[in-house]
Coordinates of C-alpha atoms in Angstrom, one line a residue:
M1 CA 0.0 0.0 0.0
G2 CA 3.0 2.3 -0.1
F3 CA 3.1 3.1 3.6
D4 CA 6.7 2.3 4.2
K5 CA 8.0 4.1 1.1
E6 CA 6.0 7.2 1.8
A7 CA 6.9 7.4 5.5
S8 CA 10.6 7.0 4.9
S9 CA 10.8 9.7 2.3
S10 CA 8.4 12.3 3.8
S11 CA 11.0 13.8 6.1
Q12 CA 14.0 13.8 3.7
T13 CA 12.8 15.5 0.5
L14 CA 13.6 19.1 -0.3
K15 CA 9.9 20.0 -0.7
P16 CA 8.0 17.7 1.6
L17 CA 4.5 16.7 0.8
P18 CA 1.7 18.2 2.9
R19 CA 1.4 16.6 6.3
E20 CA -0.8 16.7 9.3
D21 CA 1.5 19.4 10.8
T22 CA 1.2 21.7 7.7
P23 CA 0.5 25.3 9.0
L24 CA -3.0 26.6 8.3
L25 CA -1.9 29.8 6.6
G26 CA 1.1 28.4 4.9
K27 CA 3.7 30.7 6.5
P28 CA 5.6 30.7 9.8
R29 CA 3.7 32.4 12.7
P30 CA 5.4 34.6 15.3
L31 CA 6.4 32.9 18.6
S32 CA 3.8 33.1 21.3
S33 CA 3.9 34.7 24.7
Q34 CA 2.9 32.9 27.8
A35 CA -0.6 34.4 27.8
K36 CA -1.1 33.4 24.1
T37 CA 0.2 29.9 24.8
F38 CA -2.4 29.6 27.6
A39 CA -5.1 30.7 25.2
N40 CA -3.9 28.3 22.5
V41 CA -4.0 25.3 24.9
F42 CA -7.5 26.3 26.0
I43 CA -8.6 26.5 22.3
A44 CA -7.0 23.2 21.5
I45 CA -8.7 21.2 24.2
V46 CA -12.1 22.8 25.0
G47 CA -14.7 21.7 22.5
A48 CA -18.1 20.1 22.1
G49 CA -17.3 17.2 24.5
V50 CA -18.1 19.5 27.4
L51 CA -21.8 19.3 26.5
G52 CA -21.8 15.7 27.5
L53 CA -20.3 16.1 30.9
P54 CA -23.5 16.7 32.9
Y55 CA -24.9 13.4 31.5
A56 CA -21.7 11.7 32.5
F57 CA -22.1 13.1 36.0
K58 CA -25.6 11.6 36.0
R59 CA -24.4 8.2 35.0
I60 CA -21.4 7.8 37.3
G61 CA -22.3 10.1 40.2
W62 CA -21.1 13.6 41.0
L63 CA -18.2 12.8 43.3
T64 CA -16.9 10.0 41.1
S65 CA -17.1 12.4 38.1
L66 CA -15.1 15.2 39.9
L67 CA -12.4 12.8 41.0
M68 CA -12.3 11.3 37.4
L69 CA -12.0 14.7 35.7
L70 CA -9.2 15.8 37.9
S71 CA -7.4 12.5 37.4
V72 CA -7.8 12.6 33.6
A73 CA -6.6 16.2 33.6
A74 CA -3.4 15.3 35.5
L75 CA -2.8 12.2 33.4
T76 CA -3.3 14.2 30.2
Y77 CA -0.8 16.9 31.3
H78 CA 1.7 14.2 32.2
C79 CA 1.4 12.5 28.8
M80 CA 1.6 15.8 26.9
M81 CA 4.8 16.6 28.7
R82 CA 6.1 13.1 28.0
V83 CA 5.7 13.9 24.3
V84 CA 7.6 17.2 24.6
I85 CA 10.4 15.6 26.7
T86 CA 10.7 12.7 24.1
R87 CA 11.1 15.2 21.3
R88 CA 13.7 17.2 23.1
K89 CA 15.7 14.1 23.8
L90 CA 15.6 13.0 20.2
E91 CA 16.5 16.4 18.8
S92 CA 19.5 16.6 21.1
V93 CA 20.9 13.5 19.4
D94 CA 22.9 13.9 16.1
G95 CA 21.1 12.7 13.0
F96 CA 17.5 13.6 14.1
S97 CA 15.9 16.5 12.1
K98 CA 13.3 18.8 13.6
I99 CA 10.2 16.9 14.8
A100 CA 7.2 19.0 14.1
S101 CA 4.2 16.8 14.8
F102 CA 3.1 13.7 16.7
G103 CA 3.3 11.7 13.5
D104 CA 6.9 12.8 13.0
L105 CA 7.6 11.7 16.6
G106 CA 6.1 8.3 15.9
F107 CA 8.3 7.9 12.8
A108 CA 11.4 9.0 14.7
V109 CA 10.8 6.4 17.5
C110 CA 9.2 3.5 15.6
G111 CA 9.8 4.2 11.9
S112 CA 7.0 3.7 9.4
M113 CA 4.9 1.6 11.7
G114 CA 5.0 4.4 14.3
R115 CA 3.8 7.0 11.9
M116 CA 1.1 4.7 10.5
V117 CA -0.3 4.0 14.0
V118 CA -0.4 7.7 14.9
D119 CA -2.0 8.5 11.5
I120 CA -4.7 5.9 11.9
M121 CA -5.6 7.1 15.4
M122 CA -5.5 10.7 14.4
V123 CA -7.9 10.0 11.5
L124 CA -10.3 8.0 13.8
S125 CA -10.3 10.7 16.5
Q126 CA -10.8 13.7 14.2
A127 CA -13.5 11.9 12.2
G128 CA -15.1 10.7 15.4
F129 CA -15.3 14.3 16.6
C130 CA -17.1 15.2 13.4
V131 CA -19.6 12.4 13.8
G132 CA -20.4 13.8 17.2
Y133 CA -21.0 17.2 15.7
L134 CA -23.5 15.8 13.2
I135 CA -25.3 13.9 16.0
Y136 CA -25.6 17.1 18.0
I137 CA -26.8 19.1 15.0
G138 CA -29.4 16.5 14.0
N139 CA -30.8 16.0 17.5
T140 CA -30.8 19.7 18.4
M141 CA -32.5 20.8 15.2
A142 CA -35.1 18.1 15.6
K143 CA -35.8 19.2 19.2
L144 CA -36.1 22.9 18.2
F145 CA -38.3 22.5 15.2
N146 CA -40.1 19.1 15.4
S147 CA -41.0 18.5 19.0
G148 CA -43.9 20.9 19.2
S149 CA -45.0 21.4 22.8
D150 CA -43.8 18.0 23.8
R151 CA -40.2 18.2 25.1
R152 CA -39.7 14.5 25.7
V153 CA -36.8 13.0 23.8
A154 CA -39.0 10.4 22.0
A155 CA -41.2 13.2 20.7
Y156 CA -38.6 14.8 18.5
L157 CA -36.5 11.6 17.7
S158 CA -39.6 9.8 16.4
S159 CA -41.0 12.7 14.4
K160 CA -40.9 12.4 10.6
I161 CA -40.1 14.7 7.7
W162 CA -40.7 13.4 4.2
G163 CA -40.5 9.8 5.5
L164 CA -37.2 10.4 7.3
S165 CA -36.7 10.8 11.0
A166 CA -36.2 14.4 11.9
K167 CA -32.6 13.8 12.9
S168 CA -31.8 12.0 9.6
F169 CA -33.5 14.8 7.6
Y170 CA -31.3 17.5 9.2
I171 CA -28.1 15.5 8.8
W172 CA -28.8 14.7 5.2
G173 CA -29.8 18.3 4.6
S174 CA -26.3 19.5 5.8
L175 CA -24.5 17.1 3.4
P176 CA -24.5 19.3 0.2
F177 CA -23.2 22.3 2.2
Q178 CA -20.5 20.1 3.9
L179 CA -19.4 18.7 0.6
G180 CA -18.9 22.3 -0.6
L181 CA -17.1 23.5 2.5
N182 CA -14.9 20.4 2.6
S183 CA -13.9 20.9 -1.0
I184 CA -11.9 24.1 -0.1
K185 CA -8.2 23.3 -0.6
T186 CA -6.9 25.6 2.0
L187 CA -8.0 26.6 5.4
T188 CA -7.0 30.3 4.9
H189 CA -10.6 31.3 4.6
L190 CA -11.9 28.9 7.3
A191 CA -9.3 29.5 10.0
P192 CA -11.0 32.5 11.5
L193 CA -14.1 30.4 12.2
S194 CA -12.1 28.6 14.9
I195 CA -12.1 31.9 16.9
F196 CA -15.9 32.2 16.4
A197 CA -16.3 28.6 17.5
D198 CA -14.6 29.1 20.8
I199 CA -16.5 32.4 21.5
V200 CA -19.8 30.5 20.9
D201 CA -18.7 27.6 23.1
L202 CA -17.8 29.9 26.0
G203 CA -21.0 31.9 25.5
A204 CA -23.1 28.8 25.5
M205 CA -21.4 27.4 28.5
G206 CA -22.0 30.7 30.4
V207 CA -25.7 30.8 29.5
V208 CA -26.2 27.1 30.4
M209 CA -24.4 27.6 33.8
I210 CA -26.5 30.7 34.6
D211 CA -29.7 28.7 33.7
D212 CA -28.5 25.9 35.9
V213 CA -27.9 28.1 38.9
G214 CA -31.4 29.6 38.6
I215 CA -32.9 26.1 38.5
I216 CA -30.8 25.0 41.5
W217 CA -31.8 28.1 43.5
K218 CA -35.5 27.2 43.1
N219 CA -35.4 23.5 43.5
R220 CA -32.2 21.4 43.5
A221 CA -32.7 17.9 42.0
E222 CA -31.9 14.7 43.8
V223 CA -28.4 13.4 42.9
Q224 CA -26.1 10.5 43.7
A225 CA -22.4 10.7 44.6
F226 CA -21.3 7.3 43.2
G227 CA -22.4 5.1 40.3
G228 CA -21.7 1.4 39.6
L229 CA -18.3 0.0 38.4
S230 CA -19.7 -0.7 34.9
V231 CA -20.6 2.9 34.2
F232 CA -17.1 4.0 35.5
F233 CA -15.7 3.1 32.1
Y234 CA -18.4 5.1 30.3
G235 CA -17.5 8.2 32.3
M236 CA -13.8 7.7 31.7
G237 CA -14.4 7.6 28.0
V238 CA -16.3 10.9 28.1
A239 CA -13.6 12.5 30.3
V240 CA -10.8 11.4 28.0
Y241 CA -12.7 12.7 25.0
A242 CA -13.2 16.1 26.6
F243 CA -9.4 16.5 27.3
E244 CA -8.1 15.1 24.0
G245 CA -5.5 17.4 22.5
I246 CA -2.3 15.4 22.4
G247 CA -1.7 16.2 18.8
M248 CA -1.3 19.9 19.6
A249 CA 1.4 19.4 22.3
L250 CA 4.4 19.7 20.0
P251 CA 3.1 22.5 17.8
L252 CA 2.1 24.6 20.8
E253 CA 5.6 24.1 22.5
S254 CA 7.3 24.9 19.2
E255 CA 5.4 28.2 18.9
M256 CA 6.2 29.4 22.4
K257 CA 8.8 32.1 22.8
D258 CA 10.1 30.9 26.2
K259 CA 10.0 27.1 25.9
S260 CA 11.3 26.5 29.4
K261 CA 8.0 27.9 30.7
F262 CA 5.8 25.6 28.6
G263 CA 5.3 23.0 31.3
K264 CA 4.2 25.6 33.8
I265 CA 1.7 27.2 31.4
L266 CA 0.4 23.9 30.3
A267 CA -0.2 22.9 34.0
I268 CA -2.1 26.1 34.7
A269 CA -4.2 25.8 31.6
M270 CA -5.1 22.1 32.4
A271 CA -6.0 23.0 36.0
F272 CA -8.2 25.8 34.8
I273 CA -10.0 23.7 32.2
A274 CA -10.5 20.9 34.7
L275 CA -12.1 23.2 37.2
M276 CA -14.3 24.7 34.5
Y277 CA -15.4 21.3 33.3
A278 CA -16.1 20.2 36.9
G279 CA -18.3 23.3 37.5
F280 CA -20.2 22.9 34.2
G281 CA -20.8 19.2 34.7
L282 CA -21.8 19.5 38.4
L283 CA -24.2 22.4 37.9
G284 CA -25.9 20.7 35.0
Y285 CA -26.4 17.5 37.1
L286 CA -27.5 19.4 40.2
A287 CA -30.1 21.3 38.2
F288 CA -31.7 18.4 36.4
G289 CA -30.8 15.2 38.3
E290 CA -32.1 12.0 36.7
N291 CA -33.7 14.1 33.9
T292 CA -30.2 15.3 32.6
R293 CA -30.0 14.5 28.9
D294 CA -27.0 13.3 26.8
I295 CA -26.7 16.9 25.5
I296 CA -27.2 19.4 28.3
T297 CA -28.7 22.0 26.0
A298 CA -31.6 19.7 25.4
N299 CA -32.7 20.4 29.0
M300 CA -33.1 24.1 28.3
G301 CA -36.6 25.5 28.0
K302 CA -38.2 27.0 24.9
G303 CA -37.2 30.6 25.2
L304 CA -35.5 33.0 22.8
I305 CA -32.2 32.8 24.6
S306 CA -32.3 29.0 24.7
T307 CA -33.1 28.8 21.0
M308 CA -30.3 31.2 20.1
V309 CA -27.7 29.3 22.2
Q310 CA -28.7 26.0 20.6
L311 CA -28.7 27.4 17.1
G312 CA -25.4 29.1 17.7
L313 CA -23.8 25.8 18.8
C314 CA -25.3 24.1 15.7
I315 CA -23.8 26.8 13.4
N316 CA -20.5 26.6 15.3
L317 CA -20.2 22.9 14.9
F318 CA -21.4 23.0 11.3
F319 CA -18.4 25.3 10.4
T320 CA -16.0 23.6 12.7
F321 CA -16.6 20.3 10.8
P322 CA -14.3 21.1 7.9
L323 CA -11.6 22.4 10.2
M324 CA -11.6 19.2 12.2
M325 CA -11.6 17.1 9.0
H326 CA -8.7 18.9 7.5
P327 CA -6.0 16.8 9.3
V328 CA -7.8 13.7 8.1
Y329 CA -7.6 14.9 4.5
E330 CA -3.9 15.7 4.8
I331 CA -3.2 12.2 6.1
V332 CA -5.4 10.3 3.7
E333 CA -4.2 12.3 0.6
R334 CA -0.6 11.9 1.7
R335 CA -0.9 8.2 2.0
F336 CA -3.2 7.4 -1.0
W337 CA -2.9 10.3 -3.4
G338 CA 0.7 11.4 -3.2
G339 CA -0.1 14.4 -1.1
R340 CA -2.2 16.0 -3.9
Y341 CA -5.6 17.5 -3.4
C342 CA -8.4 14.9 -4.2
I343 CA -12.0 16.1 -4.1
W344 CA -13.6 12.6 -4.4
L345 CA -11.5 11.3 -1.5
R346 CA -12.8 14.2 0.6
W347 CA -16.4 13.6 -0.4
L348 CA -16.1 9.9 0.3
L349 CA -14.8 10.6 3.8
V350 CA -17.6 13.1 4.5
L351 CA -20.2 10.5 3.4
V352 CA -18.7 7.9 5.7
V353 CA -18.9 10.3 8.6
V354 CA -22.5 11.1 7.7
F355 CA -23.5 7.4 7.6
I356 CA -22.0 6.8 11.0
A357 CA -23.8 9.8 12.5
L358 CA -27.1 8.4 11.1
L359 CA -26.5 5.1 12.8
V360 CA -25.6 6.4 16.3
P361 CA -28.6 7.6 18.3
N362 CA -26.9 9.0 21.5
F363 CA -24.4 11.8 21.6
G364 CA -23.1 10.8 25.1
D365 CA -22.6 7.2 24.2
F366 CA -20.6 8.1 21.1
L367 CA -18.4 10.5 23.1
S368 CA -17.6 7.5 25.4
L369 CA -16.9 5.2 22.4
V370 CA -14.4 7.7 20.8
G371 CA -12.8 8.6 24.1
S372 CA -12.2 4.9 25.0
S373 CA -11.4 3.4 21.7
V374 CA -9.1 6.0 20.2
C375 CA -8.3 8.8 22.7
C376 CA -7.0 6.5 25.4
G377 CA -4.5 5.0 22.9
L378 CA -3.6 8.4 21.4
G379 CA -3.5 10.3 24.6
F380 CA -2.0 7.8 27.1
V381 CA -0.6 4.7 25.5
L382 CA 1.5 6.2 22.6
P383 CA 3.1 9.1 24.6
S384 CA 4.2 6.8 27.4
L385 CA 5.4 4.1 24.9
F386 CA 7.4 6.6 22.9
H387 CA 9.0 8.1 26.0
F388 CA 9.8 4.6 27.4
L389 CA 11.5 3.5 24.2
V390 CA 13.6 6.7 23.9
C391 CA 14.5 7.3 27.6
K392 CA 14.5 3.8 29.1
E393 CA 18.3 3.8 29.4
E394 CA 18.3 6.9 31.6
M395 CA 15.2 6.1 33.7
S396 CA 15.1 4.7 37.2
W397 CA 12.8 1.8 38.1
K398 CA 10.3 4.4 39.2
G399 CA 10.3 6.0 35.8
W400 CA 9.9 2.6 34.1
S401 CA 7.0 1.8 36.4
V402 CA 5.2 5.0 35.6
D403 CA 5.5 4.6 31.9
V404 CA 4.6 0.9 31.9
G405 CA 1.7 1.5 34.3
I406 CA 0.2 4.2 32.1
I407 CA 0.5 2.0 29.1
V408 CA -1.3 -0.8 30.8
L409 CA -3.9 1.5 32.3
G410 CA -4.6 3.0 28.8
V411 CA -5.0 -0.4 27.3
V412 CA -7.3 -1.6 30.0
L413 CA -9.4 1.6 30.0
G414 CA -9.5 1.5 26.2
I415 CA -10.7 -2.1 25.9
S416 CA -13.2 -1.9 28.8
G417 CA -14.6 1.5 27.8
T418 CA -15.0 0.5 24.2
W419 CA -16.9 -2.6 25.1
Y420 CA -19.2 -0.8 27.4
A421 CA -19.9 2.0 25.0
L422 CA -20.7 -0.5 22.2
V423 CA -23.0 -2.4 24.5
E424 CA -24.8 0.9 25.2
I425 CA -25.1 1.9 21.6
F426 CA -26.4 -1.5 20.4
S427 CA -28.7 -2.0 23.3
T428 CA -32.5 -1.8 23.1
K429 CA -32.4 2.0 23.4
G430 CA -29.9 2.2 20.5
I431 CA -30.1 1.0 17.0

């Protein structure tokens, strides 16, 4: 299939083919200050996964969820720093060229196989995010325009438009527009939408949290502190999904002016995000209790502000879709089309994402599936494995134990969480 040939030559040619680390605007950007690096870390990590956190709190209990979020945040920080340390170690050795991306690091450590594994996981994670976006758009639009006065989930998921379920209708309706947006060769014109996306995310979170506080003030719902062991893996998948951002660790560190401060800034940013996630998830669960839905915005009433927030999030995710799919196109076109632009490959990938979104009914269950099946491997197993292979000669038995322990933990969580998420999706409430 040409994997080995491509991977061995991609870092040695005078004009390298487009890769997953190709800059959005095609030119070097100025180095970032500490404040800008903090903002970039925030933007790279915070996304639509936060909308499923209150539902995860409902499933596994509020105290279990808080402990889990803080643990996943600490583990994610540790693994991101492992990636940075591994690159620094390799670049200090003669014969290693500049390592710009996670895929480059995989190639430097494990050769063509390392790059291929990273590429596959990056494709699955990015495409998985986009499937989640379409599920949210379809369910939210159906709730807003096809549920009438009945706010029950079954009311809008069972409604029909031209013989299709309302969710399917809105997802199919977005397809022609997504084909057009995803046909754009460069992200130059789409890159500013990432700023809009984060503004909408923060605004929506603020409105939802204010709404939650008002409901809690009037009548706090009954909640539980702990859930069962089986749902623990479900919650872990959602938490890992919400913190996924390992692919941005190396580019963010490269762009920082004072690289010695990167670890400190990353730690502060991860702590801030963890506290924000904890507050958002806890308030949502305290407000709605057992009635908390897989997408917290589905719990909002039928007012103007509620409608604007939900429509704003739909528009945000609609335009974020091509941005998140761009790394997928770079990897697939590099491996199967010589790094050249291929519109039919892009359209085929969009169709695959649409079909999967049509088959998966529940936003929260799909977050858990992607977080467990892909993000555990990408965020925990590979960083620790690469660090172990490069630095094992210099590590003490304690360092060995930490790396091996995280690898084993990532594999166990990945397998268990994937199994549980699939059982949930294919159960009687699913397909």
